[in-house]
Coordinates of C-alpha atoms in Angstrom, one line a residue:
M6 CA 8.9 124.0 119.2
K7 CA 6.9 125.1 122.2
I8 CA 8.0 123.7 125.5
K9 CA 5.9 123.9 128.6
V10 CA 7.1 123.0 132.1
L11 CA 4.3 122.3 134.5
D12 CA 4.6 122.3 138.4
V13 CA 7.6 124.5 138.4
E14 CA 6.7 125.9 141.9
Y15 CA 6.7 122.4 143.3
I16 CA 10.1 121.5 142.0
N17 CA 12.5 124.3 141.7
P18 CA 10.9 127.8 141.5
G19 CA 13.1 130.6 140.3
E20 CA 16.0 128.3 139.4
P21 CA 18.0 129.6 136.4
L22 CA 18.8 126.1 135.3
W23 CA 15.3 125.8 133.7
Q24 CA 16.5 128.2 131.0
K25 CA 18.7 125.4 129.6
L26 CA 15.5 123.9 128.1
A27 CA 15.1 127.1 126.0
E28 CA 17.9 125.8 123.8
F29 CA 15.4 123.5 122.1
G30 CA 12.5 125.9 121.6
E31 CA 10.1 128.5 123.1
L32 CA 10.1 127.8 126.8
T33 CA 7.2 128.6 129.2
L34 CA 7.4 127.8 132.9
I35 CA 4.1 127.2 134.6
G36 CA 3.2 127.0 138.3
N37 CA 0.2 125.3 139.8
T38 CA -2.3 124.1 137.1
S39 CA -5.7 122.6 137.8
Y40 CA -6.7 119.5 135.9
D41 CA -9.7 121.3 134.4
A42 CA -7.3 123.9 132.9
L43 CA -4.6 121.6 131.9
A44 CA -5.6 120.8 128.3
D45 CA -6.0 124.5 127.5
T46 CA -2.7 125.2 129.1
I47 CA -0.7 122.7 127.0
A48 CA -2.8 122.5 123.9
D49 CA -0.3 124.3 121.7
A50 CA 2.8 122.6 123.1
E51 CA 4.9 119.9 121.5
I52 CA 7.0 119.3 124.6
V53 CA 5.5 119.0 128.1
F54 CA 7.2 118.3 131.4
T55 CA 5.1 117.4 134.4
S56 CA 5.5 116.2 138.0
K57 CA 2.1 116.3 139.7
C58 CA -0.3 117.2 136.8
R59 CA -2.1 114.2 135.5
I60 CA -1.7 113.6 131.7
T61 CA -4.7 111.5 130.9
D62 CA -6.2 110.1 127.7
E63 CA -8.9 112.8 128.0
V64 CA -6.3 115.6 128.2
L65 CA -4.3 114.2 125.3
D66 CA -7.5 114.0 123.1
R67 CA -7.4 117.8 123.3
C68 CA -3.7 118.2 122.8
P69 CA -2.8 116.8 119.4
N70 CA 0.4 118.7 119.2
V71 CA 2.1 116.9 122.1
R72 CA 5.0 114.7 120.9
F73 CA 7.2 114.4 124.1
I74 CA 6.2 114.2 127.8
G75 CA 8.9 114.4 130.4
E76 CA 8.1 113.1 133.9
L77 CA 10.0 115.3 136.4
A78 CA 10.2 112.4 138.9
T79 CA 10.9 108.7 139.0
G80 CA 7.3 107.6 139.5
F81 CA 5.1 108.1 136.4
D82 CA 1.6 107.0 137.6
N83 CA 0.3 110.5 136.7
I84 CA 0.8 109.8 133.0
D85 CA -1.4 107.5 131.0
I86 CA 1.4 105.4 129.4
E87 CA -0.9 103.4 127.1
A88 CA -2.6 106.6 125.8
C89 CA 0.8 108.0 125.0
R90 CA 1.9 104.7 123.3
R91 CA -1.2 104.7 121.1
R92 CA -0.4 108.3 119.9
G93 CA 3.3 107.7 119.4
I94 CA 4.2 110.2 122.2
A95 CA 7.6 109.7 123.7
V96 CA 7.6 109.5 127.5
Y97 CA 10.7 109.9 129.7
N98 CA 11.2 109.8 133.4
I99 CA 14.0 110.6 135.8
P100 CA 15.0 107.5 137.8
G101 CA 17.6 107.4 140.5
Y102 CA 17.9 111.2 141.0
S103 CA 16.6 111.0 144.6
T104 CA 18.1 107.7 145.8
D105 CA 20.5 109.3 148.3
A106 CA 18.0 111.9 149.5
V107 CA 15.1 109.5 150.0
A108 CA 17.3 107.0 151.7
Q109 CA 18.6 109.7 154.0
H110 CA 15.0 110.8 154.9
T111 CA 14.0 107.2 155.5
I112 CA 16.8 106.9 158.0
A113 CA 15.8 110.2 159.6
L114 CA 12.3 108.8 160.1
L115 CA 13.8 105.6 161.4
L116 CA 15.9 107.5 163.9
E117 CA 13.0 109.7 164.9
A118 CA 11.0 106.5 165.8
A119 CA 13.9 105.2 167.7
N120 CA 15.3 108.4 169.4
K121 CA 12.2 110.6 169.6
V122 CA 14.3 113.6 168.8
A123 CA 11.4 116.0 168.1
A124 CA 9.5 114.9 171.1
N125 CA 12.5 115.2 173.4
N126 CA 13.2 118.6 172.0
E127 CA 9.7 119.7 172.9
L128 CA 10.1 118.2 176.4
S129 CA 13.2 120.3 176.9
K130 CA 11.4 123.5 175.7
E131 CA 8.5 122.7 177.9
G132 CA 10.8 122.7 181.0
K133 CA 10.4 118.9 181.6
W134 CA 14.1 118.2 181.4
F135 CA 15.3 118.7 185.0
N136 CA 12.2 119.8 186.7
R137 CA 12.0 116.5 188.7
P138 CA 14.5 114.2 190.4
G139 CA 16.4 112.2 187.9
F140 CA 15.2 111.5 184.4
D141 CA 11.7 110.4 183.4
Y142 CA 12.4 107.8 180.6
S143 CA 8.8 107.1 180.0
L144 CA 7.9 110.5 178.4
A145 CA 9.6 109.7 175.1
P146 CA 11.4 106.3 175.4
L147 CA 14.3 105.5 173.2
I148 CA 15.1 102.3 171.2
L149 CA 18.5 101.0 170.4
L150 CA 18.6 100.1 166.7
N151 CA 21.6 97.8 167.0
G152 CA 20.3 94.3 166.9
R153 CA 16.8 95.3 165.7
S154 CA 15.4 94.2 162.3
L155 CA 14.3 96.3 159.4
G156 CA 11.9 94.8 156.7
I157 CA 12.3 96.4 153.3
V158 CA 9.4 96.2 150.9
G159 CA 10.8 97.1 147.4
Y160 CA 14.5 96.4 147.1
G161 CA 15.5 98.7 144.3
S162 CA 18.1 101.5 144.4
I163 CA 16.5 103.3 147.4
G164 CA 15.6 100.2 149.3
S165 CA 19.1 98.8 148.9
K166 CA 20.6 102.1 150.0
V167 CA 18.4 102.2 153.1
A168 CA 19.6 98.6 153.9
E169 CA 23.2 99.7 153.5
I170 CA 22.8 102.6 156.0
A171 CA 20.7 100.5 158.4
Q172 CA 23.3 97.7 158.5
A173 CA 25.9 100.3 159.5
L174 CA 23.7 101.0 162.5
G175 CA 23.8 97.3 163.4
M176 CA 20.4 96.4 162.1
K177 CA 19.4 93.1 160.5
I178 CA 17.8 93.4 157.1
N179 CA 14.8 91.4 155.9
I180 CA 13.9 91.8 152.3
Y181 CA 10.2 91.3 151.6
S182 CA 10.6 90.4 147.9
R183 CA 12.8 87.5 148.8
D184 CA 11.1 86.4 151.9
K185 CA 7.3 86.9 152.6
K186 CA 8.0 86.4 156.3
A187 CA 10.2 89.5 156.4
C188 CA 7.4 91.6 157.9
I189 CA 6.5 89.1 160.5
E190 CA 10.1 89.2 161.8
S191 CA 10.8 92.9 161.5
D192 CA 10.7 95.6 164.2
F193 CA 10.5 98.2 161.5
V194 CA 9.0 97.9 158.0
S195 CA 9.9 100.5 155.3
L196 CA 8.1 100.8 152.0
H197 CA 10.1 101.6 148.8
C198 CA 7.7 100.4 146.0
P199 CA 6.4 102.5 143.0
A200 CA 2.6 102.9 143.0
A201 CA 0.9 100.5 140.5
S202 CA -2.5 98.9 140.1
D203 CA -1.3 95.6 141.5
N204 CA 0.0 97.0 144.8
Y205 CA -2.7 99.6 145.5
H206 CA -3.4 99.5 149.3
M207 CA -1.0 96.5 149.6
V208 CA -0.6 97.5 153.3
D209 CA -4.1 96.6 154.3
S210 CA -5.5 94.9 157.4
S211 CA -4.3 91.5 156.1
F212 CA -0.8 92.8 155.6
I213 CA -0.7 94.5 158.9
S214 CA -2.0 91.4 160.7
Q215 CA 1.2 89.7 159.5
M216 CA 3.5 92.4 160.8
K217 CA 5.3 92.0 164.1
E218 CA 3.2 93.2 167.0
G219 CA 4.1 96.8 167.9
A220 CA 6.3 97.3 164.7
V221 CA 6.9 100.7 163.2
L222 CA 5.8 101.4 159.7
I223 CA 7.8 103.8 157.5
N224 CA 6.6 105.1 154.1
T225 CA 8.7 107.4 151.9
A226 CA 7.4 105.8 148.6
R227 CA 3.7 106.4 147.7
G228 CA 0.7 107.0 149.8
A229 CA -1.5 104.7 147.7
L230 CA 0.5 101.7 149.0
I231 CA -1.3 102.0 152.4
D232 CA -5.0 101.6 153.2
E233 CA -5.1 104.5 155.6
N234 CA -8.2 103.3 157.4
A235 CA -6.5 100.0 158.1
L236 CA -3.5 101.9 159.4
L237 CA -5.6 104.1 161.7
D238 CA -7.2 101.0 163.2
A239 CA -3.8 99.4 163.7
L240 CA -2.5 102.5 165.4
D241 CA -5.5 102.8 167.6
S242 CA -5.3 99.1 168.7
G243 CA -1.5 99.2 169.2
R244 CA -1.0 96.6 166.5
I245 CA 1.4 99.1 165.0
S246 CA 3.2 101.3 167.6
M247 CA 4.1 104.2 165.2
A248 CA 3.8 105.2 161.6
C249 CA 6.4 107.6 160.1
L250 CA 5.1 108.9 156.8
D251 CA 6.4 111.3 154.1
V252 CA 3.5 110.5 151.7
L253 CA -0.2 110.3 152.0
E254 CA -2.8 109.0 149.5
K255 CA -4.3 112.4 148.9
E256 CA -1.8 115.3 148.6
P257 CA -2.0 117.9 149.7
P258 CA -4.2 116.5 152.5
S259 CA -7.3 118.5 153.4
D260 CA -8.4 116.6 156.5
N261 CA -6.4 113.5 157.1
P262 CA -6.6 112.0 160.6
L263 CA -3.2 110.5 160.3
I264 CA -1.5 113.9 160.5
G265 CA -2.8 114.7 164.0
H266 CA -2.7 111.1 165.4
P267 CA -0.5 110.8 168.5
K268 CA 1.3 107.8 167.1
T269 CA 2.3 109.3 163.7
F270 CA 5.2 111.4 162.5
V271 CA 4.3 113.0 159.2
T272 CA 6.5 115.1 156.9
P273 CA 5.1 116.8 153.8
H274 CA 6.5 114.7 150.9
I275 CA 9.9 116.2 151.2
A276 CA 12.2 113.2 151.1
W277 CA 13.3 113.8 147.5
A278 CA 13.7 117.6 147.9
P279 CA 17.2 118.7 148.9
K280 CA 18.4 121.5 146.5
E281 CA 21.0 119.3 145.0
T282 CA 18.4 116.7 143.9
R283 CA 16.0 119.4 142.6
D284 CA 18.8 120.8 140.4
K285 CA 19.6 117.2 139.2
I286 CA 16.0 116.9 138.0
I287 CA 16.4 119.8 135.6
L288 CA 19.7 118.6 134.3
I289 CA 18.4 115.1 133.6
A290 CA 15.2 116.5 132.0
Y291 CA 17.5 118.5 129.7
D292 CA 19.5 115.4 128.8
N293 CA 16.3 113.4 128.2
L294 CA 14.9 116.0 125.8
K295 CA 18.3 116.3 124.1
S296 CA 18.4 112.5 123.6
W297 CA 15.0 112.5 122.1
I298 CA 15.6 115.4 119.7
N299 CA 18.9 113.8 118.6
G300 CA 17.3 110.4 118.1
K301 CA 19.5 108.7 120.6
D302 CA 18.6 105.8 122.9
S303 CA 18.1 106.6 126.5
K304 CA 17.6 104.3 129.5
N305 CA 15.1 106.9 130.8
R306 CA 12.7 106.4 127.9
L307 CA 9.5 104.6 128.9
V308 CA 7.6 104.8 125.6

């Protein structure tokens, strides 16, 4: 069998663990691939692994050999599931691999919003630490999280892990799926939903209008959950005091005003990416393919 792994440079470039997949066939590791070139790239493959490349109905029309698609992530909105089902193509994903990593990054963004670590570091480097009598607490004011509230939208493995850590900091947890008033009552709101057609731009002007005045919005899930124009308006008006984002709707962004906005803190979609979790992706991908080849049931099979 011919096995082609797309997006290697985004996940774990140069990692020897990829060679485990060669146990099942002729392995080709592929870096960045444009959508226009995708069908030609995988046309002769039976096994395809992808992370960012979009496997659409149109692509599959030109790739009749494909029998297995492995999503190298938890979210699988880049794969046309119905098109795969019609063709009898098995689809697997990798749930849970990044729970600890994404929860950790979410808390890092939460602490950044509260403690302004990056801003205070810059103030020190700029000589604004002790160049005046006393401290100037107005330059990058801190917030005590103990006693504050965190609204969690999407209470799966990551959302519940974030809640566990935040509670250790003394925060009150409001779960949006259980109580639609959660965002009204929360000082911070953190998104942990998969992207789907029914929650596209769920954080729009209406949603934001129900948030607590001056709340902080955190998103380590998917950029498509947020109407970015509505968020910009809310930041400009002060309705939202700060947005801490690890994801944007279009990635990589070419010209996104959220990146340079004075009230945002943006990281480049790295919450999932410690080396330990990137190695885990490969090992679970290997297990998924092995399960399919051996005809064994797997909780990771989508189709």
